[in-house]
Each structure stands twice: as C-alpha cells, then as structure tokens.
Tab-separated table of C-alpha atoms in Angstrom:
chain	number	residue	atom	x	y	z
A	1	UNK	CA	0.163	-0.122	0.060
A	2	UNK	CA	2.932	2.260	1.256
A	3	UNK	CA	5.118	1.209	-2.454
A	4	UNK	CA	1.719	1.983	-4.411
A	5	UNK	CA	1.213	5.016	-2.865
A	6	UNK	CA	5.280	6.530	-2.720
A	7	UNK	CA	4.989	5.185	-6.570
A	8	UNK	CA	2.103	7.322	-7.199
A	9	UNK	CA	3.045	10.671	-5.074
A	10	UNK	CA	6.543	10.278	-7.124
A	11	UNK	CA	5.087	9.709	-11.250
A	12	UNK	CA	2.753	13.069	-9.815
A	13	UNK	CA	6.110	15.104	-8.825
A	14	UNK	CA	7.553	13.643	-12.391
A	15	UNK	CA	4.803	15.231	-14.372
A	16	UNK	CA	4.396	18.370	-12.742
A	17	UNK	CA	7.701	18.868	-12.900
A	18	UNK	CA	7.444	17.689	-16.167
A	19	UNK	CA	4.458	20.403	-17.072
A	20	UNK	CA	6.771	22.938	-15.285
A	21	UNK	CA	9.397	22.584	-17.298
A	22	UNK	CA	7.174	22.704	-20.813
A	23	UNK	CA	5.433	25.691	-19.103
A	24	UNK	CA	9.271	27.194	-18.785
A	25	UNK	CA	10.068	26.112	-22.294
A	26	UNK	CA	7.624	27.568	-24.054
A	27	UNK	CA	6.852	31.300	-21.895
A	28	UNK	CA	10.619	31.138	-22.845
A	29	UNK	CA	10.366	30.611	-26.882
A	30	UNK	CA	6.419	32.842	-26.351
A	31	UNK	CA	9.126	36.054	-25.403
A	32	UNK	CA	11.446	35.248	-27.387
A	33	UNK	CA	9.627	35.452	-30.515
A	34	UNK	CA	7.683	38.455	-28.511
A	35	UNK	CA	10.960	39.937	-29.388
A	36	UNK	CA	12.464	39.121	-32.661
A	37	UNK	CA	8.509	40.290	-33.894
A	38	UNK	CA	9.184	43.870	-32.091
A	39	UNK	CA	12.924	44.239	-34.323
A	40	UNK	CA	11.272	43.133	-37.141
A	41	UNK	CA	8.336	45.967	-36.564
A	42	UNK	CA	11.377	48.730	-35.402
A	43	UNK	CA	12.938	48.020	-38.641
A	44	UNK	CA	9.884	47.622	-40.922
A	45	UNK	CA	9.236	50.896	-39.007
A	46	UNK	CA	12.640	52.379	-39.909
A	47	UNK	CA	12.249	52.192	-43.216
A	48	UNK	CA	8.783	53.162	-43.339
A	49	UNK	CA	8.827	56.718	-41.198
A	50	UNK	CA	11.251	57.910	-44.433
A	51	UNK	CA	9.320	57.334	-46.968
A	52	UNK	CA	5.962	59.194	-45.267
A	53	UNK	CA	8.001	62.358	-44.300
A	54	UNK	CA	9.450	62.275	-47.879
A	55	UNK	CA	6.063	62.686	-48.880
A	56	UNK	CA	4.864	65.413	-46.541
A	57	UNK	CA	8.484	67.504	-48.400
A	58	UNK	CA	6.430	65.929	-52.214
A	59	UNK	CA	9.642	64.364	-52.197
A	60	UNK	CA	9.482	61.298	-54.905
A	61	UNK	CA	9.503	57.522	-53.273
A	62	UNK	CA	13.225	55.940	-54.213
A	63	UNK	CA	12.638	53.555	-56.982
A	64	UNK	CA	9.137	55.241	-57.932
A	65	UNK	CA	5.549	55.557	-56.647
A	66	UNK	CA	5.172	51.396	-56.879
A	67	UNK	CA	8.568	50.306	-56.068
A	68	UNK	CA	7.629	47.539	-54.109
A	69	UNK	CA	8.509	46.627	-50.003
A	70	UNK	CA	8.174	44.068	-48.266
A	71	UNK	CA	5.118	43.245	-46.758
A	72	UNK	CA	5.357	44.683	-42.724
A	73	UNK	CA	7.365	48.190	-44.242
A	74	UNK	CA	4.386	48.132	-46.019
A	75	UNK	CA	1.631	47.704	-43.227
A	76	UNK	CA	4.363	50.525	-40.917
A	77	UNK	CA	4.049	52.922	-43.590
A	78	UNK	CA	-0.059	52.083	-43.659
A	79	UNK	CA	-0.464	52.528	-40.371
A	80	UNK	CA	1.870	55.779	-40.060
A	81	UNK	CA	0.718	57.463	-42.438
A	82	UNK	CA	-2.973	57.242	-42.023
A	83	UNK	CA	-2.222	57.221	-38.476
A	84	UNK	CA	-1.058	61.107	-38.819
A	85	UNK	CA	-2.966	61.829	-41.536
A	86	UNK	CA	-5.786	61.560	-38.454
A	87	UNK	CA	-4.065	64.209	-37.113
A	88	UNK	CA	-3.119	66.783	-39.310
A	89	UNK	CA	-5.271	68.893	-41.573
A	90	UNK	CA	-3.826	71.171	-44.550
A	91	UNK	CA	-1.523	70.257	-47.187
A	92	UNK	CA	0.803	67.858	-45.429
A	93	UNK	CA	-2.528	66.127	-44.649
A	94	UNK	CA	-3.261	66.029	-48.454
A	95	UNK	CA	0.102	64.678	-49.372
A	96	UNK	CA	0.117	61.361	-46.850
A	97	UNK	CA	-4.231	60.861	-48.350
A	98	UNK	CA	-1.952	61.178	-51.693
A	99	UNK	CA	1.250	58.720	-50.692
A	100	UNK	CA	-1.419	56.604	-49.668
A	101	UNK	CA	-3.800	56.367	-52.736
A	102	UNK	CA	-0.273	56.506	-54.831
A	103	UNK	CA	0.534	52.587	-53.112
A	104	UNK	CA	-2.945	51.384	-53.613
A	105	UNK	CA	-3.450	51.790	-50.095
A	106	UNK	CA	-6.879	53.611	-50.570
A	107	UNK	CA	-8.274	50.543	-53.177
A	108	UNK	CA	-7.471	47.687	-50.356
A	109	UNK	CA	-9.594	49.799	-48.169
A	110	UNK	CA	-12.509	50.247	-50.150
A	111	UNK	CA	-12.226	46.807	-50.876
A	112	UNK	CA	-11.529	45.389	-47.275
A	113	UNK	CA	-15.336	47.081	-46.925
A	114	UNK	CA	-17.177	44.039	-48.556
A	115	UNK	CA	-14.634	41.419	-45.727
A	116	UNK	CA	-16.511	39.195	-44.354
A	117	UNK	CA	-15.449	39.880	-40.782
A	118	UNK	CA	-17.493	42.682	-39.368
A	119	UNK	CA	-13.817	43.716	-37.466
A	120	UNK	CA	-12.130	44.361	-40.982
A	121	UNK	CA	-15.030	46.216	-42.024
A	122	UNK	CA	-14.756	48.309	-38.947
A	123	UNK	CA	-11.503	49.256	-39.577
A	124	UNK	CA	-11.721	49.644	-43.635
A	125	UNK	CA	-14.241	51.979	-43.067
A	126	UNK	CA	-12.450	53.988	-40.710
A	127	UNK	CA	-8.764	53.948	-42.266
A	128	UNK	CA	-11.633	55.664	-44.830
A	129	UNK	CA	-13.086	58.426	-42.559
A	130	UNK	CA	-9.859	59.031	-41.046
A	131	UNK	CA	-8.261	59.963	-44.135
A	132	UNK	CA	-11.665	61.347	-45.461
A	133	UNK	CA	-11.302	59.794	-49.235
A	134	UNK	CA	-14.017	60.897	-51.080
A	135	UNK	CA	-13.770	58.448	-54.229
A	136	UNK	CA	-14.897	55.677	-50.933
A	137	UNK	CA	-18.754	57.111	-50.774
A	138	UNK	CA	-19.799	54.125	-52.757
A	139	UNK	CA	-18.708	51.858	-50.711
A	140	UNK	CA	-18.968	53.586	-47.198
A	141	UNK	CA	-23.126	54.308	-49.134
A	142	UNK	CA	-23.233	50.353	-48.980
A	143	UNK	CA	-21.927	49.804	-45.826
A	144	UNK	CA	-24.962	51.963	-43.736
A	145	UNK	CA	-27.325	48.548	-44.807
A	146	UNK	CA	-24.077	46.607	-42.964
A	147	UNK	CA	-25.120	43.624	-40.397
A	148	UNK	CA	-23.200	44.916	-38.116
A	149	UNK	CA	-24.652	48.055	-35.537
A	150	UNK	CA	-20.747	49.668	-35.189
A	151	UNK	CA	-19.839	49.298	-38.717
A	152	UNK	CA	-23.082	50.950	-39.784
A	153	UNK	CA	-22.568	54.006	-37.352
A	154	UNK	CA	-18.653	54.301	-38.446
A	155	UNK	CA	-20.061	54.332	-41.688
A	156	UNK	CA	-22.099	57.292	-40.729
A	157	UNK	CA	-18.938	59.731	-39.764
A	158	UNK	CA	-17.033	58.329	-42.471
A	159	UNK	CA	-19.434	59.584	-44.636
A	160	UNK	CA	-19.653	63.012	-43.141
A	161	UNK	CA	-15.808	63.155	-42.631
A	162	UNK	CA	-15.391	62.442	-46.460
A	163	UNK	CA	-16.794	65.779	-46.813
A	164	UNK	CA	-18.108	64.479	-49.850
A	165	UNK	CA	-22.104	66.036	-50.896
A	166	UNK	CA	-22.795	62.824	-53.036
A	167	UNK	CA	-22.185	61.539	-49.570
A	168	UNK	CA	-26.013	63.613	-48.988
A	169	UNK	CA	-29.202	61.600	-50.426
A	170	UNK	CA	-27.624	59.158	-48.962
A	171	UNK	CA	-27.474	59.756	-44.902
A	172	UNK	CA	-30.989	61.746	-45.670
A	173	UNK	CA	-32.694	58.854	-46.896
A	174	UNK	CA	-31.622	56.534	-43.991
A	175	UNK	CA	-33.114	59.156	-41.963
A	176	UNK	CA	-36.079	58.555	-43.343
A	177	UNK	CA	-35.575	54.326	-43.213
A	178	UNK	CA	-38.241	52.724	-41.730
A	179	UNK	CA	-35.805	50.039	-39.312
A	180	UNK	CA	-33.233	53.501	-38.613
A	181	UNK	CA	-31.095	52.211	-35.702
A	182	UNK	CA	-28.596	55.017	-35.869
A	183	UNK	CA	-29.024	58.150	-34.032
A	184	UNK	CA	-30.906	61.150	-35.865
A	185	UNK	CA	-28.570	63.082	-34.117
A	186	UNK	CA	-25.460	61.446	-35.236
A	187	UNK	CA	-26.522	61.585	-39.180
A	188	UNK	CA	-27.708	64.809	-38.996
A	189	UNK	CA	-23.873	65.918	-37.380
A	190	UNK	CA	-22.376	63.656	-40.584
A	191	UNK	CA	-24.619	66.401	-42.668
A	192	UNK	CA	-23.060	69.412	-41.353
A	193	UNK	CA	-19.669	68.393	-41.327
A	194	UNK	CA	-20.012	68.368	-44.962
A	195	UNK	CA	-19.346	71.639	-44.569
A	196	UNK	CA	-21.320	74.188	-47.229
A	197	UNK	CA	-20.314	72.105	-50.611
A	198	UNK	CA	-23.648	70.117	-49.370
A	199	UNK	CA	-26.252	73.236	-49.669
A	200	UNK	CA	-27.758	72.507	-52.894
A	201	UNK	CA	-28.842	68.569	-52.529
A	202	UNK	CA	-29.816	69.338	-48.839
A	203	UNK	CA	-31.647	72.838	-50.104
A	204	UNK	CA	-33.364	69.664	-53.146
A	205	UNK	CA	-34.070	67.426	-50.547
A	206	UNK	CA	-36.366	70.538	-48.719
A	207	UNK	CA	-39.097	69.427	-51.863
A	208	UNK	CA	-37.760	65.529	-52.207
A	209	UNK	CA	-37.456	63.668	-49.005
A	210	UNK	CA	-39.248	62.201	-46.471
A	211	UNK	CA	-40.585	64.334	-43.483
A	212	UNK	CA	-37.044	63.257	-41.055
A	213	UNK	CA	-34.664	63.903	-44.211
A	214	UNK	CA	-36.391	67.273	-44.607
A	215	UNK	CA	-36.454	68.148	-41.383
A	216	UNK	CA	-33.146	67.527	-41.216
A	217	UNK	CA	-31.186	69.227	-44.610
A	218	UNK	CA	-33.395	72.827	-43.348
A	219	UNK	CA	-31.998	72.357	-39.891
A	220	UNK	CA	-28.150	71.926	-41.202
A	221	UNK	CA	-28.848	74.840	-43.961
A	222	UNK	CA	-28.889	76.831	-40.717
A	223	UNK	CA	-26.351	75.835	-38.908
A	224	UNK	CA	-24.486	76.422	-41.985
A	225	UNK	CA	-26.263	79.760	-42.574
A	226	UNK	CA	-26.624	79.808	-45.723
A	227	UNK	CA	-28.208	82.534	-47.555
A	228	UNK	CA	-29.204	81.005	-50.333
A	229	UNK	CA	-31.628	78.273	-49.171
A	230	UNK	CA	-33.662	81.589	-47.523
A	231	UNK	CA	-36.491	80.793	-50.660
A	232	UNK	CA	-36.054	77.640	-49.866
A	233	UNK	CA	-36.497	77.819	-46.549
A	234	UNK	CA	-39.478	79.863	-46.322
A	235	UNK	CA	-41.262	77.859	-48.694
A	236	UNK	CA	-40.709	75.204	-46.165
A	237	UNK	CA	-42.457	76.650	-44.096
A	238	UNK	CA	-45.846	75.878	-45.566
A	239	UNK	CA	-44.865	72.104	-45.570
A	240	UNK	CA	-47.591	69.549	-43.366
A	241	UNK	CA	-44.639	68.324	-41.227
A	242	UNK	CA	-44.795	69.905	-37.771
A	243	UNK	CA	-40.882	68.978	-36.924
A	244	UNK	CA	-40.353	70.270	-41.318
A	245	UNK	CA	-41.908	73.972	-40.104
A	246	UNK	CA	-40.232	74.129	-36.924
A	247	UNK	CA	-36.833	73.783	-38.776
A	248	UNK	CA	-37.008	75.720	-40.833
A	249	UNK	CA	-38.376	77.834	-38.698
A	250	UNK	CA	-35.224	77.704	-36.811
A	251	UNK	CA	-33.052	77.924	-39.462
A	252	UNK	CA	-34.137	81.330	-40.977
A	253	UNK	CA	-33.907	82.280	-37.429
A	254	UNK	CA	-29.737	81.831	-37.386
A	255	UNK	CA	-29.574	82.766	-40.749
A	256	UNK	CA	-30.498	86.146	-39.382
A	257	UNK	CA	-32.132	87.808	-42.721
A	258	UNK	CA	-34.658	90.193	-40.822
A	259	UNK	CA	-36.535	90.165	-43.866
A	260	UNK	CA	-37.622	86.889	-42.685
A	261	UNK	CA	-39.261	88.285	-38.626
A	262	UNK	CA	-42.796	89.341	-40.163
A	263	UNK	CA	-43.594	85.843	-41.439
A	264	UNK	CA	-42.039	84.131	-38.394
A	265	UNK	CA	-45.045	86.882	-36.352
A	266	UNK	CA	-47.473	85.546	-37.918
A	267	UNK	CA	-46.360	82.204	-36.847
A	268	UNK	CA	-46.462	82.753	-33.725
A	269	UNK	CA	-50.355	82.963	-33.578
A	270	UNK	CA	-52.550	80.899	-30.363
A	271	UNK	CA	-53.395	77.495	-31.644
A	272	UNK	CA	-50.524	77.104	-34.082
A	273	UNK	CA	-48.498	73.785	-33.560
A	274	UNK	CA	-46.049	74.332	-30.051
A	275	UNK	CA	-43.349	73.023	-31.571
A	276	UNK	CA	-43.506	75.778	-34.915
A	277	UNK	CA	-44.304	78.622	-32.408
A	278	UNK	CA	-41.294	77.510	-29.572
A	279	UNK	CA	-39.311	77.494	-32.549
A	280	UNK	CA	-40.562	81.131	-33.831
A	281	UNK	CA	-40.467	82.674	-30.946
A	282	UNK	CA	-35.936	81.721	-30.392
A	283	UNK	CA	-35.672	82.534	-34.019
A	284	UNK	CA	-37.417	86.260	-33.530
A	285	UNK	CA	-34.815	86.548	-30.399
A	286	UNK	CA	-32.034	85.562	-33.095
A	287	UNK	CA	-33.071	88.224	-35.745
A	288	UNK	CA	-33.210	90.768	-33.451
A	289	UNK	CA	-36.152	93.337	-35.105
A	290	UNK	CA	-37.623	95.379	-32.305
A	291	UNK	CA	-40.937	94.854	-33.949
A	292	UNK	CA	-41.558	91.613	-32.423
A	293	UNK	CA	-41.304	93.055	-29.135
A	294	UNK	CA	-45.503	93.480	-28.929
A	295	UNK	CA	-45.793	89.645	-30.359
A	296	UNK	CA	-42.888	88.522	-27.648
A	297	UNK	CA	-44.961	89.952	-25.027
A	298	UNK	CA	-48.109	89.004	-25.526
A	299	UNK	CA	-46.593	85.334	-25.383
A	300	UNK	CA	-45.658	86.219	-21.571
A	301	UNK	CA	-49.308	86.552	-20.602
A	302	UNK	CA	-50.999	83.605	-22.333
A	303	UNK	CA	-53.282	81.449	-20.529
A	304	UNK	CA	-52.063	78.253	-18.883
A	305	UNK	CA	-50.803	75.148	-21.074
A	306	UNK	CA	-48.874	72.557	-21.358
A	307	UNK	CA	-46.557	74.171	-23.183
A	308	UNK	CA	-46.297	77.770	-21.423
A	309	UNK	CA	-43.168	77.614	-19.246
A	310	UNK	CA	-41.596	76.512	-22.639
A	311	UNK	CA	-42.420	79.318	-24.737
A	312	UNK	CA	-42.908	81.897	-22.242
A	313	UNK	CA	-39.046	81.413	-21.533
A	314	UNK	CA	-37.633	81.326	-24.965
A	315	UNK	CA	-40.219	84.626	-24.814
A	316	UNK	CA	-38.329	86.650	-22.243
A	317	UNK	CA	-34.869	85.587	-23.726
A	318	UNK	CA	-35.456	87.037	-26.740
A	319	UNK	CA	-36.694	90.171	-25.379
A	320	UNK	CA	-33.253	90.275	-23.891
A	321	UNK	CA	-31.754	90.336	-27.418
A	322	UNK	CA	-34.180	92.707	-28.963
A	323	UNK	CA	-32.170	95.942	-27.265
A	324	UNK	CA	-33.899	99.033	-25.009
A	325	UNK	CA	-37.315	98.126	-26.429
A	326	UNK	CA	-37.234	94.765	-25.348
A	327	UNK	CA	-35.426	95.360	-21.500
A	328	UNK	CA	-38.665	97.566	-21.102
A	329	UNK	CA	-41.052	94.772	-21.847
A	330	UNK	CA	-38.967	92.236	-19.606
A	331	UNK	CA	-39.354	95.324	-17.041
A	332	UNK	CA	-43.347	95.539	-18.060
A	333	UNK	CA	-43.615	92.108	-17.620
A	334	UNK	CA	-41.280	91.161	-14.648
A	335	UNK	CA	-44.127	89.821	-12.475
A	336	UNK	CA	-44.515	87.084	-14.517
A	337	UNK	CA	-42.002	84.192	-13.250
A	338	UNK	CA	-40.012	83.718	-16.401
A	339	UNK	CA	-39.738	86.962	-17.076
A	340	UNK	CA	-38.023	88.169	-13.877
A	341	UNK	CA	-35.902	85.426	-14.275
A	342	UNK	CA	-34.586	86.500	-17.108
A	343	UNK	CA	-34.207	90.031	-16.675
A	344	UNK	CA	-32.738	88.956	-12.895
A	345	UNK	CA	-29.906	87.433	-15.147
A	346	UNK	CA	-29.197	90.663	-17.254
A	347	UNK	CA	-28.055	92.198	-14.874
A	348	UNK	CA	-29.246	96.094	-16.247
A	349	UNK	CA	-28.835	98.965	-14.793
A	350	UNK	CA	-31.420	100.839	-12.957
A	351	UNK	CA	-33.597	102.488	-15.310
A	352	UNK	CA	-33.632	106.391	-15.266
A	353	UNK	CA	-36.452	107.783	-13.131
A	354	UNK	CA	-39.464	109.500	-15.516
A	355	UNK	CA	-39.742	112.748	-15.891
A	356	UNK	CA	-42.703	114.092	-13.345
A	357	UNK	CA	-45.650	114.368	-15.676
A	358	UNK	CA	-45.161	110.489	-17.461
A	359	UNK	CA	-44.831	109.243	-13.557
A	360	UNK	CA	-48.382	110.905	-13.089
A	361	UNK	CA	-49.625	109.814	-15.919
A	362	UNK	CA	-47.877	106.493	-14.909
A	363	UNK	CA	-49.723	106.690	-11.928
A	364	UNK	CA	-52.905	107.217	-12.956
A	365	UNK	CA	-52.892	104.869	-15.353
A	366	UNK	CA	-52.409	101.181	-13.131
A	367	UNK	CA	-49.080	98.868	-14.120
A	368	UNK	CA	-50.332	95.866	-16.371
A	369	UNK	CA	-51.764	94.250	-13.217
B	1	UNK	CA	18.394	79.461	-36.196
B	2	UNK	CA	16.808	78.050	-32.790
B	3	UNK	CA	16.801	75.398	-30.916
B	4	UNK	CA	13.357	73.853	-29.886
B	5	UNK	CA	11.589	71.661	-27.488
B	6	UNK	CA	8.959	69.288	-28.438
B	7	UNK	CA	6.672	67.836	-25.885
B	8	UNK	CA	4.768	65.672	-26.542
B	9	UNK	CA	3.542	62.398	-25.624
B	10	UNK	CA	2.630	61.283	-28.999
B	11	UNK	CA	6.447	59.663	-30.992
B	12	UNK	CA	4.470	60.056	-34.198
B	13	UNK	CA	3.687	64.086	-34.125
B	14	UNK	CA	7.568	64.410	-32.469
B	15	UNK	CA	8.786	62.154	-35.127
B	16	UNK	CA	6.794	64.340	-38.035
B	17	UNK	CA	7.860	67.746	-36.510
B	18	UNK	CA	11.491	66.991	-35.888
B	19	UNK	CA	11.586	66.544	-39.004
B	20	UNK	CA	10.422	69.464	-40.765
B	21	UNK	CA	11.453	71.583	-37.714
B	22	UNK	CA	14.952	70.445	-38.161
B	23	UNK	CA	14.424	70.323	-42.812
B	24	UNK	CA	13.359	74.149	-41.446
B	25	UNK	CA	17.542	74.922	-40.291
B	26	UNK	CA	16.308	74.711	-36.053
B	27	UNK	CA	17.661	71.996	-34.173
B	28	UNK	CA	15.431	70.181	-32.295
B	29	UNK	CA	15.255	68.231	-28.611
B	30	UNK	CA	12.262	66.209	-28.400
B	31	UNK	CA	10.746	65.203	-24.515
B	32	UNK	CA	7.811	63.268	-24.589
B	33	UNK	CA	6.625	64.544	-20.969
B	34	UNK	CA	6.262	67.676	-18.618
B	35	UNK	CA	8.911	66.309	-16.269
B	36	UNK	CA	11.140	65.503	-19.179
B	37	UNK	CA	10.815	68.389	-20.862
B	38	UNK	CA	11.555	71.095	-17.608
B	39	UNK	CA	15.055	68.720	-16.830
B	40	UNK	CA	15.811	69.811	-20.717
B	41	UNK	CA	15.248	73.609	-20.102
B	42	UNK	CA	17.857	72.641	-17.262
B	43	UNK	CA	20.776	70.915	-19.173
B	44	UNK	CA	20.606	72.991	-22.573
B	45	UNK	CA	19.548	76.686	-24.142
B	46	UNK	CA	16.349	76.461	-25.293
B	47	UNK	CA	14.948	79.541	-27.741
B	48	UNK	CA	10.990	78.115	-28.286
B	49	UNK	CA	9.129	75.342	-26.027
B	50	UNK	CA	6.451	73.623	-28.187
B	51	UNK	CA	4.103	72.003	-25.542
B	52	UNK	CA	1.454	69.500	-25.811
B	53	UNK	CA	-1.419	69.427	-23.057
B	54	UNK	CA	-2.743	66.614	-21.941
B	55	UNK	CA	0.849	64.375	-21.340
B	56	UNK	CA	1.561	61.656	-18.454
B	57	UNK	CA	3.565	62.274	-15.179
B	58	UNK	CA	3.192	66.287	-15.598
B	59	UNK	CA	0.888	67.703	-17.604
B	60	UNK	CA	1.585	70.614	-20.623
B	61	UNK	CA	-0.636	74.082	-18.281
B	62	UNK	CA	1.784	72.930	-15.475
B	63	UNK	CA	5.086	73.369	-17.869
B	64	UNK	CA	4.072	76.496	-18.624
B	65	UNK	CA	3.209	77.714	-15.400
B	66	UNK	CA	6.449	76.284	-13.627
B	67	UNK	CA	8.515	78.231	-16.605
B	68	UNK	CA	6.727	81.125	-16.313
B	69	UNK	CA	7.899	81.413	-12.524
B	70	UNK	CA	10.898	80.911	-13.136
B	71	UNK	CA	13.322	83.765	-13.869
B	72	UNK	CA	16.010	81.394	-16.545
B	73	UNK	CA	12.349	80.496	-18.862
B	74	UNK	CA	10.069	82.978	-18.110
B	75	UNK	CA	11.351	85.028	-20.853
B	76	UNK	CA	10.883	81.624	-23.537
B	77	UNK	CA	8.092	81.615	-26.008
B	78	UNK	CA	5.497	78.912	-25.501
B	79	UNK	CA	3.354	77.484	-28.451
B	80	UNK	CA	0.747	74.945	-27.014
B	81	UNK	CA	-0.329	72.203	-29.853
B	82	UNK	CA	-3.156	70.467	-28.366
B	83	UNK	CA	-6.887	68.661	-28.697
B	84	UNK	CA	-8.140	70.655	-25.637
B	85	UNK	CA	-10.654	73.182	-28.156
B	86	UNK	CA	-12.918	74.451	-25.970
B	87	UNK	CA	-13.037	78.346	-25.812
B	88	UNK	CA	-12.461	78.000	-21.548
B	89	UNK	CA	-9.147	75.866	-22.184
B	90	UNK	CA	-7.760	78.658	-25.096
B	91	UNK	CA	-8.391	81.114	-21.852
B	92	UNK	CA	-6.770	78.883	-19.393
B	93	UNK	CA	-3.513	77.974	-22.134
B	94	UNK	CA	-2.824	81.733	-22.989
B	95	UNK	CA	-4.009	82.648	-18.783
B	96	UNK	CA	-0.906	80.348	-17.811
B	97	UNK	CA	1.669	82.336	-19.782
B	98	UNK	CA	1.709	80.387	-23.300
B	99	UNK	CA	2.193	82.532	-26.272
B	100	UNK	CA	-0.360	80.784	-28.487
B	101	UNK	CA	-1.832	77.656	-28.916
B	102	UNK	CA	-2.012	75.376	-31.408
B	103	UNK	CA	-5.457	73.351	-32.507
B	104	UNK	CA	-4.482	68.960	-33.212
B	105	UNK	CA	-5.281	68.012	-36.015
B	106	UNK	CA	-3.163	70.632	-37.077
B	107	UNK	CA	-0.951	71.939	-39.834
B	108	UNK	CA	2.922	71.212	-39.580
B	109	UNK	CA	3.929	74.411	-42.456
B	110	UNK	CA	1.198	75.991	-39.974
B	111	UNK	CA	3.076	75.193	-36.637
B	112	UNK	CA	6.300	75.847	-38.320
B	113	UNK	CA	5.632	79.905	-39.343
B	114	UNK	CA	3.837	80.342	-36.625
B	115	UNK	CA	6.924	79.124	-34.767
B	116	UNK	CA	9.073	81.705	-37.166
B	117	UNK	CA	6.545	84.453	-36.434
B	118	UNK	CA	7.477	83.977	-32.057
B	119	UNK	CA	10.979	83.405	-32.782
B	120	UNK	CA	10.936	86.797	-34.516
B	121	UNK	CA	9.327	88.529	-31.570
B	122	UNK	CA	11.286	86.890	-29.279
B	123	UNK	CA	13.979	88.509	-30.757
B	124	UNK	CA	12.353	92.018	-31.667
C-alpha cells in the first residue's frame, strides 16, 4: 500500500516537473518570438518612416511610386501614414493621403469594406473616414446597410468626414428609413460636417425627401448659415409636417435675414403647432427686430397650457436680445416668473427715473396687472 | 536658427515635427512628458518650447506655469499644441502664459510659420 502511494507521488512529481519545464520552455520561446517580432516591426518602421516623411516634403519615393516593399514595411507605412493623416490638416494631410492612394492602400481599404469579417470591415471604414477620401463614398454608402451596428455607425461618421456632397442623399435617406437604428443626431452632424458643399443637395432635399430628411436638411442649412437657401426654407414654412416647419423656422432665424421676421410673427398666432411657435419665438430673438417686442410680450401672458412655461421662457430670452425695447418689456412684465428670471440674469442698470408728468400718467393708469 | 524643445507624448507627432523643423534649419530636442521637458530646459539653452497639454506625469499647462514662475525660463516663448479645443481651455492656456495656442488636428506648415513668427518677436 505504502509502495503504491509512493509510486503515485513519484509519478505526480515527475508529471508536475515535466509541466513546469514545458511551461518555462513555452514562456522562453514566446518571449524570444515576441522580441524577434518587435525588432522586425522596428526595422520595418525605420524603413517606412522616411518614406512617409519624404512624402510630406513632396519628394518622390525612391524606386518610384509603385516600388515594391516588404509586406511588413508596407503595413507599417500604412499604419504610420494613416495614423498621422488623422492628426493633421492642410497640405501635409493631403500629401499623406496622396501617398496612400499611390501605394494602392486606399483601394485596398475600399475592398476590405466588403470583407466577411465585421472587424476588418469596421477597420477599413474607420480608415477611409480618417483619410476623408471622397472616392470611397460608394463603399461607405453600401456599409450604411451593414449587418453590424458598429460598422453602420462608423460609415455614418466616415461619410461626413469625406466632406463629399455625394454622401448627402444617402444620409438623408437613412433618416427616413423605416428600421433605422443610427441616431438622427449623429446623421445630422455628419451632414453638417460635409459643410457648405452640401448646400445644393440639401436645398433640393427640402422638396424631395421624407419628413425626417427634410427636417434635417433645413436644420443643417441653418447651421451652415446658407443664405442661398432662404427661398427654399421660406417655402418649407408651409410644409405639412410640424417638424419640418419648425426646423425651417429655426434655420431662418440662424441665417438671420431681418426680412424673415414678419412671417415669424405670423407663426406665433395662438392655436398653431407648439413646436413651430417655440421655434419662431427663439428665431425672433436671433433676428433681433425690435418690432417683435409686442408679439413676444404677449406670449408672457398666455393662458396656462402644457407648453406655456417653455414658450414664456423662450419669449423672455428673445426679448432680452431685442435691446432697449425688449428690456423695457421685460421690466414691465417682471411679475411673470420667466420674465423675472431672465431680467435678473441680465443685470441691467436701474431705469432712468421718469419725468414728473409721465410718472403722474403712469400712476393714474396703473400697471398691467 | 533656433533650438526648439518639442514636448508631446505621441512619438509620431514628435518625429513629424522634428523632421519639419530640422528641415527648416532649427535644432530640435524631443521629450515625451512634462517632467522630462523641465529637465531638458535645465540642461541646455532652449529658444522656444512647443508644448502638448495632456501628457503623462506632468501636463503642458503645469510646465508652462512652472516656466513662467522661474526667472531663467520666463522669457522663452511657449506655443501650446493641443486637442483641447474648448473656449475655456484656450483661455486657460493663454492665461498660464502660453504665447500662442494651436489646435490639433494641425497643419505642420502653419506650426512652422507660427514658430518663426514667435522667434522673430522674441528677438525684437
């Protein structure tokens, strides 16, 4: 019995010793392999870096633009140039993108957007976004319908970064897609990132796209301050959808042409859509026309309703933007909590004491309440 | 030409700036954190510091404040090169004593031009 136990202990000890030796060997080999790999990467990086830096100075690559490099060097060049391009702007960024284009790296990234692996598709889409290459718009648009949500989100961002107007219709259509999962806010931001080049397509979209697309188009035109959109936006004030009308009102307020003020004042009529009235209230403050003082003051005295507080708060803020007449209207309505709050924040100097005759008149007629 | 201290924890940005600025005839010293930057200032004469804000150990803002409160380094122009783009950040950077504030992503050509302008002002 003792012998059998002793044999078992001996066997276990031998097995354990063997395992420890194997573990030490495996660790040593892995370490050596890692060190070798790191040295190879460092060597590849040392070869790739001068090519990338020379491209910034507009120097031709040694051996011509299509000279073959070892696969590892090519990978490092891609990694370095694409990484740097995302950190730069201006002519140096353009030079790096051109280098990647010449070496076929942009085309390879476009192909990788069709990879079977979601991870590879995501990396390719992010890379094309970081480089902002307009020729990749068709591949990026195709990825808006990717089976992977992360890839779809990256495609939205990347389309914005291309700054290509060709991306506008697809982004607007995505907003109106029945089973969209991407946030409308991010899609709208991507449209904004495209910049003034998107204006023409956004103006056209006000007549052609679905309600969410039309509303986003109006919003972005306003953020861009696109004066060429004023006629189309004014037409959109008669749109069937409240959201589109509210977005058009907001946009006209941001663009800031004073000629829009009379129409905005009409939209404040009681009984209209709450979102449109709220947008018009804010817009009138942006337009800064003192002739809006009376309609805005009237909003402070509206009957209690679900939207009264927001409307009164917006009206008080807009009055604050109208200068002397607006400030006086706020003083006159200081008994309304929203007006009092805005007035306190303005920290205005005390009003001039009224002449005796005026004071007598005002005493005899009393206040508004 | 001048000796420029580039301080950034991103080695790719440092390599790029070193390449660009040395191509323009400047001597470039590179450090990757704030403490090393202050040590470099002690060791050699520096004409201008190009400083990232967010770095390990000691940030760029602290380096700038330390330089401005030390008679030996208070006169050296400091250019902040940072991704901190909020209005309040720019104000903080300039209030800490930075002479210029450049946002990332940046144009290396613009950085080189701003450095030359700062150096010319410093000479005047």
